[in-house]
PDB file of C-alpha atoms in Angstrom:
ATOM      1  CA  UNK H   1       0.000   0.000   0.000  1.00 83.00           C
ATOM      2  CA  UNK H   2       2.875   2.350   0.799  1.00 85.00           C
ATOM      3  CA  UNK H   3       4.377   1.777  -2.652  1.00 88.00           C
ATOM      4  CA  UNK H   4       1.010   2.496  -4.267  1.00 87.00           C
ATOM      5  CA  UNK H   5       0.698   5.793  -2.367  1.00 84.00           C
ATOM      6  CA  UNK H   6       4.265   6.750  -3.358  1.00 85.00           C
ATOM      7  CA  UNK H   7       3.539   6.042  -7.042  1.00 84.00           C
ATOM      8  CA  UNK H   8       0.314   8.038  -6.843  1.00 80.00           C
ATOM      9  CA  UNK H   9       2.134  10.947  -5.207  1.00 77.00           C
ATOM     10  CA  UNK H  10       4.769  10.948  -7.986  1.00 78.00           C
ATOM     11  CA  UNK H  11       2.027  10.838 -10.612  1.00 74.00           C
ATOM     12  CA  UNK H  12      -0.119  13.557  -9.032  1.00 71.00           C
ATOM     13  CA  UNK H  13       2.737  15.973  -8.486  1.00 71.00           C
ATOM     14  CA  UNK H  14       4.190  15.589 -11.950  1.00 70.00           C
ATOM     15  CA  UNK H  15       4.229  18.882 -13.870  1.00 66.00           C
ATOM     16  CA  UNK H  16       1.802  17.779 -16.585  1.00 72.00           C
ATOM     17  CA  UNK H  17      -0.850  16.665 -14.113  1.00 72.00           C
ATOM     18  CA  UNK H  18      -0.657  19.893 -12.125  1.00 72.00           C
ATOM     19  CA  UNK H  19      -0.848  21.936 -15.344  1.00 76.00           C
ATOM     20  CA  UNK H  20      -3.843  19.895 -16.449  1.00 77.00           C
ATOM     21  CA  UNK H  21      -5.589  20.497 -13.123  1.00 79.00           C
ATOM     22  CA  UNK H  22      -4.979  24.247 -13.331  1.00 79.00           C
ATOM     23  CA  UNK H  23      -6.236  24.255 -16.922  1.00 81.00           C
ATOM     24  CA  UNK H  24      -9.373  22.367 -15.920  1.00 85.00           C
ATOM     25  CA  UNK H  25     -10.135  24.831 -13.122  1.00 86.00           C
ATOM     26  CA  UNK H  26      -9.654  27.817 -15.426  1.00 86.00           C
ATOM     27  CA  UNK H  27     -11.815  26.088 -18.033  1.00 84.00           C
ATOM     28  CA  UNK H  28     -14.641  25.545 -15.555  1.00 85.00           C
ATOM     29  CA  UNK H  29     -14.589  29.183 -14.500  1.00 87.00           C
ATOM     30  CA  UNK H  30     -14.444  30.230 -18.151  1.00 84.00           C
ATOM     31  CA  UNK H  31     -17.463  28.040 -18.869  1.00 84.00           C
ATOM     32  CA  UNK H  32     -19.387  29.852 -16.132  1.00 87.00           C
ATOM     33  CA  UNK H  33     -18.504  33.198 -17.709  1.00 87.00           C
ATOM     34  CA  UNK H  34     -19.675  32.012 -21.143  1.00 84.00           C
ATOM     35  CA  UNK H  35     -22.886  30.590 -19.648  1.00 83.00           C
ATOM     36  CA  UNK H  36     -23.565  33.892 -17.918  1.00 86.00           C
ATOM     37  CA  UNK H  37     -22.934  35.776 -21.162  1.00 83.00           C
ATOM     38  CA  UNK H  38     -25.360  33.552 -23.015  1.00 79.00           C
ATOM     39  CA  UNK H  39     -28.081  33.419 -20.357  1.00 79.00           C
ATOM     40  CA  UNK H  40     -27.933  36.998 -19.125  1.00 82.00           C
ATOM     41  CA  UNK H  41     -27.054  38.975 -22.246  1.00 83.00           C
ATOM     42  CA  UNK H  42     -27.549  37.019 -25.476  1.00 80.00           C
ATOM     43  CA  UNK H  43     -30.756  35.171 -24.527  1.00 77.00           C
ATOM     44  CA  UNK H  44     -32.589  38.375 -23.513  1.00 80.00           C
ATOM     45  CA  UNK H  45     -31.504  40.006 -26.782  1.00 82.00           C
ATOM     46  CA  UNK H  46     -32.851  37.024 -28.728  1.00 77.00           C
ATOM     47  CA  UNK H  47     -35.923  37.182 -26.476  1.00 77.00           C
ATOM     48  CA  UNK H  48     -36.630  40.639 -27.850  1.00 81.00           C
ATOM     49  CA  UNK H  49     -37.337  39.028 -31.212  1.00 79.00           C
ATOM     50  CA  UNK H  50     -39.624  36.303 -29.848  1.00 71.00           C
ATOM     51  CA  UNK H  51     -41.200  38.778 -27.380  1.00 79.00           C
ATOM     52  CA  UNK H  52     -40.585  36.694 -24.261  1.00 75.00           C
ATOM     53  CA  UNK H  53     -37.764  35.385 -22.124  1.00 75.00           C
ATOM     54  CA  UNK H  54     -35.826  33.066 -24.393  1.00 75.00           C
ATOM     55  CA  UNK H  55     -35.024  30.598 -21.592  1.00 75.00           C
ATOM     56  CA  UNK H  56     -38.735  30.340 -20.792  1.00 76.00           C
ATOM     57  CA  UNK H  57     -39.679  29.005 -24.225  1.00 79.00           C
ATOM     58  CA  UNK H  58     -41.306  25.631 -23.678  1.00 84.00           C
ATOM     59  CA  UNK H  59     -43.690  23.253 -25.277  1.00 88.00           C
ATOM     60  CA  UNK H  60     -46.164  21.100 -23.313  1.00 90.00           C
ATOM     61  CA  UNK H  61     -47.142  17.790 -24.792  1.00 89.00           C
ATOM     62  CA  UNK H  62     -49.305  15.242 -22.907  1.00 91.00           C
ATOM     63  CA  UNK H  63     -48.421  16.821 -19.567  1.00 89.00           C
ATOM     64  CA  UNK H  64     -44.668  16.810 -20.270  1.00 90.00           C
ATOM     65  CA  UNK H  65     -42.902  20.141 -20.602  1.00 89.00           C
ATOM     66  CA  UNK H  66     -40.079  20.415 -23.113  1.00 89.00           C
ATOM     67  CA  UNK H  67     -37.921  23.461 -22.329  1.00 88.00           C
ATOM     68  CA  UNK H  68     -36.455  23.971 -25.766  1.00 86.00           C
ATOM     69  CA  UNK H  69     -35.427  27.562 -24.993  1.00 82.00           C
ATOM     70  CA  UNK H  70     -33.060  26.335 -22.263  1.00 83.00           C
ATOM     71  CA  UNK H  71     -31.719  23.692 -24.657  1.00 86.00           C
ATOM     72  CA  UNK H  72     -31.068  26.265 -27.377  1.00 82.00           C
ATOM     73  CA  UNK H  73     -29.304  28.419 -24.778  1.00 81.00           C
ATOM     74  CA  UNK H  74     -27.057  25.464 -23.894  1.00 83.00           C
ATOM     75  CA  UNK H  75     -26.270  24.895 -27.578  1.00 85.00           C
ATOM     76  CA  UNK H  76     -25.455  28.593 -27.892  1.00 82.00           C
ATOM     77  CA  UNK H  77     -23.134  28.284 -24.863  1.00 81.00           C
ATOM     78  CA  UNK H  78     -21.372  25.372 -26.521  1.00 85.00           C
ATOM     79  CA  UNK H  79     -20.799  27.207 -29.797  1.00 87.00           C
ATOM     80  CA  UNK H  80     -19.526  30.353 -28.084  1.00 84.00           C
ATOM     81  CA  UNK H  81     -17.150  28.302 -25.920  1.00 82.00           C
ATOM     82  CA  UNK H  82     -15.963  26.262 -28.915  1.00 85.00           C
ATOM     83  CA  UNK H  83     -15.347  29.451 -30.912  1.00 87.00           C
ATOM     84  CA  UNK H  84     -13.343  31.058 -28.122  1.00 83.00           C
ATOM     85  CA  UNK H  85     -11.271  27.902 -27.544  1.00 82.00           C
ATOM     86  CA  UNK H  86     -10.655  27.649 -31.299  1.00 88.00           C
ATOM     87  CA  UNK H  87      -9.466  31.260 -31.442  1.00 87.00           C
ATOM     88  CA  UNK H  88      -7.154  30.751 -28.457  1.00 85.00           C
ATOM     89  CA  UNK H  89      -5.664  27.538 -29.889  1.00 83.00           C
ATOM     90  CA  UNK H  90      -5.279  29.181 -33.297  1.00 89.00           C
ATOM     91  CA  UNK H  91      -3.430  32.137 -31.768  1.00 88.00           C
ATOM     92  CA  UNK H  92      -1.174  29.821 -29.752  1.00 84.00           C
ATOM     93  CA  UNK H  93      -0.390  27.753 -32.859  1.00 84.00           C
ATOM     94  CA  UNK H  94       0.546  30.893 -34.782  1.00 87.00           C
ATOM     95  CA  UNK H  95       2.850  32.008 -31.976  1.00 84.00           C
ATOM     96  CA  UNK H  96       4.488  28.592 -31.767  1.00 80.00           C
ATOM     97  CA  UNK H  97       4.916  28.252 -35.536  1.00 82.00           C
ATOM     98  CA  UNK H  98       6.407  31.755 -35.783  1.00 77.00           C
ATOM     99  CA  UNK H  99       8.845  30.866 -33.011  1.00 72.00           C
ATOM    100  CA  UNK H 100       9.767  27.574 -34.741  1.00 71.00           C
ATOM    101  CA  UNK H 101      10.337  29.353 -38.061  1.00 69.00           C
ATOM    102  CA  UNK H 102      12.742  31.768 -36.402  1.00 67.00           C
ATOM    103  CA  UNK H 103      14.662  28.884 -34.870  1.00 64.00           C
ATOM    104  CA  UNK H 104      14.719  26.788 -38.046  1.00 62.00           C
ATOM    105  CA  UNK H 105      16.056  29.435 -40.418  1.00 59.00           C
ATOM    106  CA  UNK H 106      19.115  27.816 -41.943  1.00 63.00           C
ATOM    107  CA  UNK H 107      22.321  29.746 -42.008  1.00 66.00           C
ATOM    108  CA  UNK H 108      23.614  30.585 -45.476  1.00 67.00           C
ATOM    109  CA  UNK H 109      25.868  27.783 -46.695  1.00 79.00           C
ATOM    110  CA  UNK H 110      28.125  26.817 -49.534  1.00 77.00           C
ATOM    111  CA  UNK H 111      30.261  23.774 -50.307  1.00 83.00           C
ATOM    112  CA  UNK H 112      34.036  23.512 -50.328  1.00 85.00           C
ATOM    113  CA  UNK H 113      35.050  22.769 -53.952  1.00 83.00           C
ATOM    114  CA  UNK H 114      37.954  20.597 -52.798  1.00 83.00           C
ATOM    115  CA  UNK H 115      36.417  18.258 -50.194  1.00 86.00           C
ATOM    116  CA  UNK H 116      32.673  18.975 -50.619  1.00 84.00           C
ATOM    117  CA  UNK H 117      32.181  19.883 -46.932  1.00 85.00           C
ATOM    118  CA  UNK H 118      29.222  22.160 -46.222  1.00 84.00           C
ATOM    119  CA  UNK H 119      30.414  25.492 -44.867  1.00 83.00           C
ATOM    120  CA  UNK H 120      28.956  28.719 -43.572  1.00 79.00           C
ATOM    121  CA  UNK H 121      28.696  31.369 -46.270  1.00 80.00           C
ATOM    122  CA  UNK H 122      31.201  33.662 -44.520  1.00 80.00           C
ATOM    123  CA  UNK H 123      33.886  30.949 -44.113  1.00 82.00           C
ATOM    124  CA  UNK H 124      37.252  31.828 -45.680  1.00 83.00           C
ATOM    125  CA  UNK H 125      38.972  28.514 -44.978  1.00 85.00           C
ATOM    126  CA  UNK H 126      37.593  24.958 -44.979  1.00 86.00           C
ATOM    127  CA  UNK H 127      37.912  23.352 -41.520  1.00 84.00           C
ATOM    128  CA  UNK H 128      38.039  19.857 -43.052  1.00 84.00           C
ATOM    129  CA  UNK H 129      40.782  20.257 -45.674  1.00 87.00           C
ATOM    130  CA  UNK H 130      42.128  23.720 -44.690  1.00 83.00           C
ATOM    131  CA  UNK H 131      41.837  25.002 -48.265  1.00 81.00           C
ATOM    132  CA  UNK H 132      41.625  28.755 -48.724  1.00 82.00           C
ATOM    133  CA  UNK H 133      38.145  29.731 -49.892  1.00 80.00           C
ATOM    134  CA  UNK H 134      38.656  33.417 -50.653  1.00 69.00           C
ATOM    135  CA  UNK H 135      37.885  32.884 -54.364  1.00 54.00           C
ATOM    136  CA  UNK H 136      34.384  31.508 -53.627  1.00 47.00           C
ATOM    137  CA  UNK H 137      31.466  33.965 -53.383  1.00 47.00           C
TER     138      UNK H 137
END
């Protein structure tokens, strides 16, 4: 049992797990903000067009009440949240790809005509065969 607890402690305190937990907590709070936006701002605006509270739209059938307004609000929450997450991920991917492109820019090169070693463009002597390269542009 002690070994199991030690393994669990190592797993739980690993950097990725802690980062995931922090991300989940921020995501839950963010979901509440999006839900509030949808229920308290967007739904009343849509309600102006249907002339009643959008969340209160319902349909009674054989004594069962279907609250389709609340369902549509939940779908709206999902699409807003998905859009925001997409925009965040897209921005992060652009930042990461721009950073990778800066790191992957190859230095200008040329080849030694004597030993065919690849050299930096500003090299004046080949480090492999020690030939003078001042005639190469």
